[in-house]
Coordinates of C-alpha atoms in Angstrom, one line a residue:
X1 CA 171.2 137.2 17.6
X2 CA 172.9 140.7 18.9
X3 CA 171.3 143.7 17.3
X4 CA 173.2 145.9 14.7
X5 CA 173.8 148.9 16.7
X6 CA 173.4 152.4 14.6
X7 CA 174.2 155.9 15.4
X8 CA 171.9 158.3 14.0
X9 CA 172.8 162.1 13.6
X10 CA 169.9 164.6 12.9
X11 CA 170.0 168.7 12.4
X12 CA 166.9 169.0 13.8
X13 CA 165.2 166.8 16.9
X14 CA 163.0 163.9 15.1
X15 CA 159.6 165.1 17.3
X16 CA 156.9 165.6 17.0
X17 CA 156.9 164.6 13.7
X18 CA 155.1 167.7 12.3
X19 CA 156.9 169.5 9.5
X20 CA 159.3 167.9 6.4
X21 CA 162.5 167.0 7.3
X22 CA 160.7 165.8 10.7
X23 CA 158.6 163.8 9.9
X24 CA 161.2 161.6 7.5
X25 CA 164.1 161.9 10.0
X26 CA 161.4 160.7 12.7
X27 CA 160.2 157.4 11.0
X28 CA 163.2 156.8 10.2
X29 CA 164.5 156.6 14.2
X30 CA 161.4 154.6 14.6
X31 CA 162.1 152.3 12.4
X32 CA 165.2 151.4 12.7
X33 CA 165.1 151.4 16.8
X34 CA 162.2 148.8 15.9
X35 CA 165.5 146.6 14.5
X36 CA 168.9 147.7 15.9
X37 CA 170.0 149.7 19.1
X38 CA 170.3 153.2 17.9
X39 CA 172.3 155.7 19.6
X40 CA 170.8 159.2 18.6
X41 CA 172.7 162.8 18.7
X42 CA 170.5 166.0 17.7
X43 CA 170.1 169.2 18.0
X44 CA 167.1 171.4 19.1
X45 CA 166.2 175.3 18.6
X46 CA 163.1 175.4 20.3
X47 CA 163.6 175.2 24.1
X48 CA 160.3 173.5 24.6
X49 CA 161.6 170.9 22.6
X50 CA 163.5 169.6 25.4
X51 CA 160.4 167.7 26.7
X52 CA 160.1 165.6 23.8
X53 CA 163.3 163.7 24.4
X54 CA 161.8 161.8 26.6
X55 CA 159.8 159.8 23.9
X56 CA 163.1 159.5 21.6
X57 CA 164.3 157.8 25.0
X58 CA 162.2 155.2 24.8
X59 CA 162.6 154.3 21.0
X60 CA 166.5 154.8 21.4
X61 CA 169.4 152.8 23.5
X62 CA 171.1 156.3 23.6
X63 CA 169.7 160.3 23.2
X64 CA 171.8 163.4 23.6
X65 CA 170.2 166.8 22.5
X66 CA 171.9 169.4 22.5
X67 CA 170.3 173.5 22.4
X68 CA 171.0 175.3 19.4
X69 CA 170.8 179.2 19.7
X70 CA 169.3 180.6 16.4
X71 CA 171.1 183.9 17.3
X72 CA 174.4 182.3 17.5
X73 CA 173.9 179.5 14.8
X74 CA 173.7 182.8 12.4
X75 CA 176.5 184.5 13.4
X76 CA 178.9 181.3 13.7
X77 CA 177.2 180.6 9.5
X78 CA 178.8 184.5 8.7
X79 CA 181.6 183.6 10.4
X80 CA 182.4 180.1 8.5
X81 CA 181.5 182.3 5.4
X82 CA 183.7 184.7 5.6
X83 CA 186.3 181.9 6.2
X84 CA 185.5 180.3 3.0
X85 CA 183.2 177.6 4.0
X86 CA 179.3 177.2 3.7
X87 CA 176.8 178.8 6.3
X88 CA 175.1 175.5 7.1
X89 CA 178.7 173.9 8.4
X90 CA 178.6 176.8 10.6
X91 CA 175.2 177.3 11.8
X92 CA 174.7 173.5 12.5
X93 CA 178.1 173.2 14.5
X94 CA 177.3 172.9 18.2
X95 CA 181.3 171.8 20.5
X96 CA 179.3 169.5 22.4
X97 CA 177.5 168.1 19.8
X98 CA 181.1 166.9 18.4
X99 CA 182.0 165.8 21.9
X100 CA 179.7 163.1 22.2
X101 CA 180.5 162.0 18.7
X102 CA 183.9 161.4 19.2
X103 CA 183.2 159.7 22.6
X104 CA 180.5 157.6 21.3
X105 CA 182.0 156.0 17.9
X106 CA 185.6 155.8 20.0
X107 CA 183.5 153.5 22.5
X108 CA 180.5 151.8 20.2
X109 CA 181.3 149.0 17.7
X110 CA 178.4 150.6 15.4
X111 CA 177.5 149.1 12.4
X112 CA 176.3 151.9 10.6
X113 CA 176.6 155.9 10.9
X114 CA 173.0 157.3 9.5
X115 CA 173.9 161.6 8.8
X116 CA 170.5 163.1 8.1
X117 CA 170.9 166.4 6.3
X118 CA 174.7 167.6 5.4
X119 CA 176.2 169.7 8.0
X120 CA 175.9 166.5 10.1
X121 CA 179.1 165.0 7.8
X122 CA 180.9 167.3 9.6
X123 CA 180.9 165.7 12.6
X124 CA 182.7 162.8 11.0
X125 CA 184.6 163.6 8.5
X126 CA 187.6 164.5 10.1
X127 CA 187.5 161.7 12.3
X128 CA 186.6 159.2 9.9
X129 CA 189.8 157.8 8.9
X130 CA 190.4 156.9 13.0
X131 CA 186.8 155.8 13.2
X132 CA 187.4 153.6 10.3
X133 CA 190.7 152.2 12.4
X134 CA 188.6 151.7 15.0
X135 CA 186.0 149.9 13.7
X136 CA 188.8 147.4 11.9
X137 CA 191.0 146.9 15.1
X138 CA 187.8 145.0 16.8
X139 CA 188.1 143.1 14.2
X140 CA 185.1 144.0 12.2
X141 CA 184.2 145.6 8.8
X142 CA 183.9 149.2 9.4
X143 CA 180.6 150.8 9.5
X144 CA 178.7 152.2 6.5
X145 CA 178.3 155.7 6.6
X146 CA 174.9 156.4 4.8
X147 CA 174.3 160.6 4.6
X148 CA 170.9 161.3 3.5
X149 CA 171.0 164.6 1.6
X150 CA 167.1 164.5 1.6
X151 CA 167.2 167.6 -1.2
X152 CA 170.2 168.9 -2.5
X153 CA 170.3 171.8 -0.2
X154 CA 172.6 173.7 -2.7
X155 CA 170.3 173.6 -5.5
X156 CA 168.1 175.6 -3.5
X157 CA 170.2 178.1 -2.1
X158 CA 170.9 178.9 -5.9
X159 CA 167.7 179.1 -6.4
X160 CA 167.1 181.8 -3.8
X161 CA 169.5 183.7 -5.0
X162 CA 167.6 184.2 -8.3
X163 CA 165.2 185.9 -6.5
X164 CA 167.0 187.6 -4.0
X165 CA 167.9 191.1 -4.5
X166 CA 171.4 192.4 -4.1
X167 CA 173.5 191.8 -1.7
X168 CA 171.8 188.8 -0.5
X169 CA 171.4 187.4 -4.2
X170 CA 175.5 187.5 -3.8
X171 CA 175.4 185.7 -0.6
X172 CA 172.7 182.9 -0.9
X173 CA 175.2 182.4 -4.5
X174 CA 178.3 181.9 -2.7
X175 CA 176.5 179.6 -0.1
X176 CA 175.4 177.2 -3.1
X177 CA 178.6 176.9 -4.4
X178 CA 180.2 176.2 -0.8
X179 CA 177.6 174.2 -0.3
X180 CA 177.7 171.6 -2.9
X181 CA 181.4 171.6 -2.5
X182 CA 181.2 169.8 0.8
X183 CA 178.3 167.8 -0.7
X184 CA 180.7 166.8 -3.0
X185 CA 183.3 165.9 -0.5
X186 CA 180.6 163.9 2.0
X187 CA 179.5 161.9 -1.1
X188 CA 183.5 160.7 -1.9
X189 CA 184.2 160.0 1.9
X190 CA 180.7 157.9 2.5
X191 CA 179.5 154.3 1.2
X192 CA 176.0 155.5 0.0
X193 CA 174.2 159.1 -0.9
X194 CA 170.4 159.0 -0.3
X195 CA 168.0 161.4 -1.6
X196 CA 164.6 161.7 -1.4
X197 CA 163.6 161.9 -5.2
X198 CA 165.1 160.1 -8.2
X199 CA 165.1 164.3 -9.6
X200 CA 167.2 165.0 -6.8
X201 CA 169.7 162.3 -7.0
X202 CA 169.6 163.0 -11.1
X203 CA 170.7 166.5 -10.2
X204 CA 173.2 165.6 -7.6
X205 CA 174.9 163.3 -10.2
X206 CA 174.7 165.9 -13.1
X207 CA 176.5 168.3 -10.9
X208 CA 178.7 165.3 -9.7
X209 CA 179.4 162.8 -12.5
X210 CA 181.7 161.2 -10.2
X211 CA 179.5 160.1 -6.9
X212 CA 179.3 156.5 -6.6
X213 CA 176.4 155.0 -4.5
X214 CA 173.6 157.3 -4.8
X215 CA 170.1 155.9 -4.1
X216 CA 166.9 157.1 -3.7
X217 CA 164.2 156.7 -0.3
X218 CA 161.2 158.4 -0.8
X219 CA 159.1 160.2 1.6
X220 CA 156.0 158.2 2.8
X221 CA 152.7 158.9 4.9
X222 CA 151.5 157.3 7.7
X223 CA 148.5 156.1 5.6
X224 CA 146.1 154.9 8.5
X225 CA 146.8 157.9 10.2
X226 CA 146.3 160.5 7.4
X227 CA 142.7 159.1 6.5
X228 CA 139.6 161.1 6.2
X229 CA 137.9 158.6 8.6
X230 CA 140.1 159.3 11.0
X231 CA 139.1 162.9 11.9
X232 CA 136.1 165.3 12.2
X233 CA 136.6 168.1 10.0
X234 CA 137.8 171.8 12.0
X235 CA 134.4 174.1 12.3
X236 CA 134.5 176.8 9.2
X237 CA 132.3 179.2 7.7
X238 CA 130.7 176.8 5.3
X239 CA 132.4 178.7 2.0
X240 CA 134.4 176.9 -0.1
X241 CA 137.5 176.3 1.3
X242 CA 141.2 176.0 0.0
X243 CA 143.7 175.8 2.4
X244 CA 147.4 175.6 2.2
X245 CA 149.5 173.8 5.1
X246 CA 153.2 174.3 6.2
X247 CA 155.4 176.1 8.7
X248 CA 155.1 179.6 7.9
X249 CA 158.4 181.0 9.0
X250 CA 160.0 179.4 5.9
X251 CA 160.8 181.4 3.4
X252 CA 159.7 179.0 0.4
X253 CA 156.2 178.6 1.9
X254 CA 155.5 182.3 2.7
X255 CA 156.5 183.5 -0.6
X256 CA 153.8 181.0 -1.9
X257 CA 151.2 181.9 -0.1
X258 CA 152.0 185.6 -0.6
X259 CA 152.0 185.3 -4.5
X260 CA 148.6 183.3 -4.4
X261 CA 147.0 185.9 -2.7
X262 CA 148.3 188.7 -4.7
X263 CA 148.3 187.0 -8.2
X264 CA 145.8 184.2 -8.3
X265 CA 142.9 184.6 -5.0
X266 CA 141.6 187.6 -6.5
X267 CA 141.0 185.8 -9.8
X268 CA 139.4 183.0 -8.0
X269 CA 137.2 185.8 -6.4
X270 CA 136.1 186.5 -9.3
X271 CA 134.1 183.4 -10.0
X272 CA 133.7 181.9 -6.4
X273 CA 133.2 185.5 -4.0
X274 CA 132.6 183.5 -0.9
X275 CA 136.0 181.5 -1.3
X276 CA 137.9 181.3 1.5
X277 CA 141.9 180.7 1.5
X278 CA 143.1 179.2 4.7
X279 CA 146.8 179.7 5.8
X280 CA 147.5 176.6 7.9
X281 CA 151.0 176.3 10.0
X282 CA 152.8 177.2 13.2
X283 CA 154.7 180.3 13.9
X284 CA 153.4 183.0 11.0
X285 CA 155.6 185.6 10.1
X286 CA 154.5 189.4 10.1
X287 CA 154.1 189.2 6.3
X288 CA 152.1 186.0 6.4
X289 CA 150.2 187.9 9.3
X290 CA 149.3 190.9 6.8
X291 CA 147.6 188.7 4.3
X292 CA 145.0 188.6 6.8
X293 CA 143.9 192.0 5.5
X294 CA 143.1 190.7 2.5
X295 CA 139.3 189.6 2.4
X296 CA 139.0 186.0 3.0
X297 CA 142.2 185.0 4.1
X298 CA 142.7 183.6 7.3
X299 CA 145.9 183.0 8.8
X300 CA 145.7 180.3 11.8
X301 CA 148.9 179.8 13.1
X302 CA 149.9 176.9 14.8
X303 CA 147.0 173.7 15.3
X304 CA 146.6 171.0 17.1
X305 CA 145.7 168.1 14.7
X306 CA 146.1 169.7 10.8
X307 CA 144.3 166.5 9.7
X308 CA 141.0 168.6 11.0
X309 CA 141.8 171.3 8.4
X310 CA 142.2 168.7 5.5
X311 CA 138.8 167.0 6.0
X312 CA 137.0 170.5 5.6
X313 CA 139.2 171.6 3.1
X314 CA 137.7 171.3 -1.0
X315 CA 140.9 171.0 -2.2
X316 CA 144.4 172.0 -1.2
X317 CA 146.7 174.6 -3.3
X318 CA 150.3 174.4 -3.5
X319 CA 152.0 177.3 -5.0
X320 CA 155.6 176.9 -4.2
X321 CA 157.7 178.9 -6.8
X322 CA 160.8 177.3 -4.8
X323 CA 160.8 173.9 -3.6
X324 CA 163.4 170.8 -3.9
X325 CA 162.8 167.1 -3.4
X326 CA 159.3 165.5 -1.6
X327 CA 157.0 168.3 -0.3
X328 CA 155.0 166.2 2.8
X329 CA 151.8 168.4 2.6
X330 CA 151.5 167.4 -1.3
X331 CA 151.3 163.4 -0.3
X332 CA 149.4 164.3 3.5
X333 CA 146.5 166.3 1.4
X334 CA 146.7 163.0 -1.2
X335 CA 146.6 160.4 1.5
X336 CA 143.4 162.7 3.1
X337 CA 141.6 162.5 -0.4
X338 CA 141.9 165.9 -1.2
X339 CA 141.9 167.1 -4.8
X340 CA 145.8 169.5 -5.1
X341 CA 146.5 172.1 -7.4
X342 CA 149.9 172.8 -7.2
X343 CA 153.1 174.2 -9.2
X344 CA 155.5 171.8 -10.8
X345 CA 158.3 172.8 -8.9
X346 CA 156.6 171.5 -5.6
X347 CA 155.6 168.2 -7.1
X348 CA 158.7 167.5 -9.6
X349 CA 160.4 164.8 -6.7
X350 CA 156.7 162.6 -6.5
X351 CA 155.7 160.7 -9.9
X352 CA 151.6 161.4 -9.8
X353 CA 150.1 162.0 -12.9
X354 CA 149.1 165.4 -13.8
X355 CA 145.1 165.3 -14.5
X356 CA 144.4 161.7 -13.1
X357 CA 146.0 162.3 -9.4
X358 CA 146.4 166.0 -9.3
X359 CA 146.6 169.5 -11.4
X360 CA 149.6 171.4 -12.0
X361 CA 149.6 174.5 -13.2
X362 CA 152.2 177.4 -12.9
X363 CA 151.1 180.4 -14.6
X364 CA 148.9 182.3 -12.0
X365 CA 145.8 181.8 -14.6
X366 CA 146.0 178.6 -15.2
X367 CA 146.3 177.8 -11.5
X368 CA 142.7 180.5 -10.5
X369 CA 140.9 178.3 -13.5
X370 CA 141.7 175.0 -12.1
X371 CA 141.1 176.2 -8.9
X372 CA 137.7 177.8 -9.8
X373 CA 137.2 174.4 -12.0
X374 CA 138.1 172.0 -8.9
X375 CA 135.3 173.7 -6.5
X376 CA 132.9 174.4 -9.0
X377 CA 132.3 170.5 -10.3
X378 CA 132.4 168.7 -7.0
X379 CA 132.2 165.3 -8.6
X380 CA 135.0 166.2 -10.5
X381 CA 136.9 167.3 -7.0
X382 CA 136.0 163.9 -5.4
X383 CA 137.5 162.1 -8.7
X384 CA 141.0 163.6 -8.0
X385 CA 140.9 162.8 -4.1
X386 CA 140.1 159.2 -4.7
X387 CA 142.9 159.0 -7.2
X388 CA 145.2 160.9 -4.9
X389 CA 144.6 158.6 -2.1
X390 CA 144.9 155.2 -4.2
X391 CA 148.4 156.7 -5.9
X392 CA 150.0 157.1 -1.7
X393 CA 148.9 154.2 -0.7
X394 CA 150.4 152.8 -4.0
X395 CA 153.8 154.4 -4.0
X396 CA 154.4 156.1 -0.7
X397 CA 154.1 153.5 2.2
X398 CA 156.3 154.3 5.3
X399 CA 156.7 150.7 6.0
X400 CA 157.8 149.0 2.5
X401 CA 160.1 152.5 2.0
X402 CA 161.8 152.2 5.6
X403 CA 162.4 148.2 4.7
X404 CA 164.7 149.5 1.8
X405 CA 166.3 151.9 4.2
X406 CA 167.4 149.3 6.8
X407 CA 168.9 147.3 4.0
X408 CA 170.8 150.5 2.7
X409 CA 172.6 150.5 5.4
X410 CA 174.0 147.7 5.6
X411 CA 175.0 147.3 1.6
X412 CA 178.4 146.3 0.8
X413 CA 178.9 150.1 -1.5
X414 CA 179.3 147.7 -4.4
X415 CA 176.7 148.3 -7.4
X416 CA 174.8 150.8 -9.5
X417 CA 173.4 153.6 -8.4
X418 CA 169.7 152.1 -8.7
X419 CA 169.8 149.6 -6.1
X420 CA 167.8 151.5 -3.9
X421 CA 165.0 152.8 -5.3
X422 CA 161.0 152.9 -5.4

């Protein structure tokens, strides 16, 4: 029997799988070259990225990556907003990138167009109609587009600009509205709107009464992987540990970790002196670097195997005041049985229970007490990491999730929005 065949068009090159949107837009490529030829178009700003291609080579029938200049990217985003169009259209948008697309869908009968992240649309969207054409002339039903939004990117924008201060409140506003306006438009022109969270995709159709297939495919872990048997724990002082992990050039993380250290670590101090607060993630910026001054904050940068951090870890604190959708390091610290405190916004797109599989807690008290609590009464801490690893396993398994993702795309768009769910 031939092989579907599958074009696949990603923001951000799918390896390594070692940060959000990566790691879903990488098991996804994975799984699906596991079942279908997959021809794959991405884009890459990190030059050293360049060598991972060849492993997408050997998972793929086709690669093409193409080098995004940050520099550039920012000044073509101005340059679409001052035109009246979003930044992301603009930043994303890459001549050769659009080059291949065309020649590829103009020469492949493909089954099914996979858009991960939604400045990729515009790659097709003006073309689709001819696609579509195309597709019918061989005398086969055209291909399903399938965008996964992952978050609904203009949600967050909005929220930055509730924090920002003038005049960037006024921009990050503008590029919300633009924003979901093409969201809008992608979700009217494609067969099926994927999200990551059934909160996301409630959100999306609040703000969109009129989108028709919008689904849900959560994030999952690679449980076998993310196992504290798997690892030997990194070499620390001893004191009890916290850790948060993420890339800390991103805006939502570093204003986390900056408020727990200025509104709830010295609290902890308080009760635990000897607590340490690890900062765990690749490229810090100078602010994240400043914490540092701060006694018992350490700021690694980027490691080699963050599984190594988890196992010495006592628990893992997430305090994301600005977060949309799945955050990874919430289920990665889970899957490691790791007890989490975290806020609410950065576990509102994963369904575990609040005081059986973690703690939430958003005002900076409540977070230091639970804290203090969870590494005071270590049979208490153990309690929540077995619970936390039992409720992944449960509900966020890469393999049955990516099942419901191969048969997404090939749905006939006719149904309710809650075929494709977890």
């Amino acid at each position: 029997m031939k092989k579907q065949q599958i074009l696949y068009l990603c923001h951000r090159i799918p390896y390594p799988p070692n940060k959000g949107d990566k790691i879903r837009s990488y098991n996804q490529v994975r799984f699906l070259s596991e079942h279908a030829d997959v021809d794959l178009v991405t884009l890459a700003d990190d030059p050293g990225d360049f060598a991972h291609e060849s492993v997408l080579a050997q998972m793929c029938r086709r690669v093409k990556v193409f080098s995004l200049n940050r520099h550039l990217a920012k000044i073509r985003g101005m340059w679409e907003l001052a035109a009246g169009r979003s930044i992301s259209q603009g930043y994303f948008y890459h001549p050769g990138f659009q080059q291949t697309v065309d020649a590829w869908v103009s020469s492949s009968p493909y089954d099914a167009i996979v858009c991960f992240s939604s400045p990729m649309a515009g790659y097709l969207l003006k073309g689709m109609p001819e696609y579509q054409k195309d597709s019918q002339d061989r005398n086969r039903q055209p291909a399903q587009f399938v965008m996964d939004f992952c978050d609904l990117d203009s949600d967050k924008w909005r929220q930055y600009a509730r924090q920002a201060s003038f005049p960037m409140n006024l921009v990050y506003n503008a590029e919300g509205k633009r924003l979901l306006a093409f969201e809008k438009k992608i979700a009217r022109a494609f067969d099926h709107s994927v999200f990551v969270s059934r909160a996301e995709a409630d959100l999306f159709i609040k703000a969109f009464p009129g989108a028709g297939q919008v689904g849900v495919i959560p994030n999952g872990v690679d449980f076998d992987s993310f196992s504290p048997d798997r690892v030997m724990p990194v070499e620390t002082t001893g004191a009890p540990m916290m850790m948060f992990p993420g890339a800390m050039d991103y805006h939502a993380n570093v204003e986390g970790v900056c408020w727990f250290v200025r509104e709830i670590f010295p609290q902890v101090l308080q009760q635990v002196p000897d607590a340490v607060f690890y900062i765990v993630g690749s490229n810090p910026v100078q602010k994240v670097r400043d914490l540092e001054k701060t006694p018992g904050v350490i700021v690694t940068g980027f490691v080699a195997d963050i599984r190594q951090y988890y196992r010495a870890a006592d628990l893992c604190v997430i305090p994301l005041t600005i977060a949309r959708g799945v955050q990874n390091k919430v289920l990665e610290a889970m899957a490691m049985e790791k007890p989490v405190v975290s806020t609410s916004v950065a576990v509102q797109g994963i369904s575990a229970s609040h005081g059986r599989d973690l703690v939430v807690a958003d005002a900076p008290g409540q977070f230091a007490r639970d804290t203090v609590r969870l590494l005071q009464d270590r049979d208490l801490a153990d309690a929540y990491g077995l619970a936390a690893r039992r409720f992944v396993r449960n509900h966020h398994d890469w393999d049955q999730i990516l099942k419901m993702f191969y048969a997404t795309l090939f749905m006939t768009g006719e149904g309710s929005t809650d075929e494709i769910h977890l």
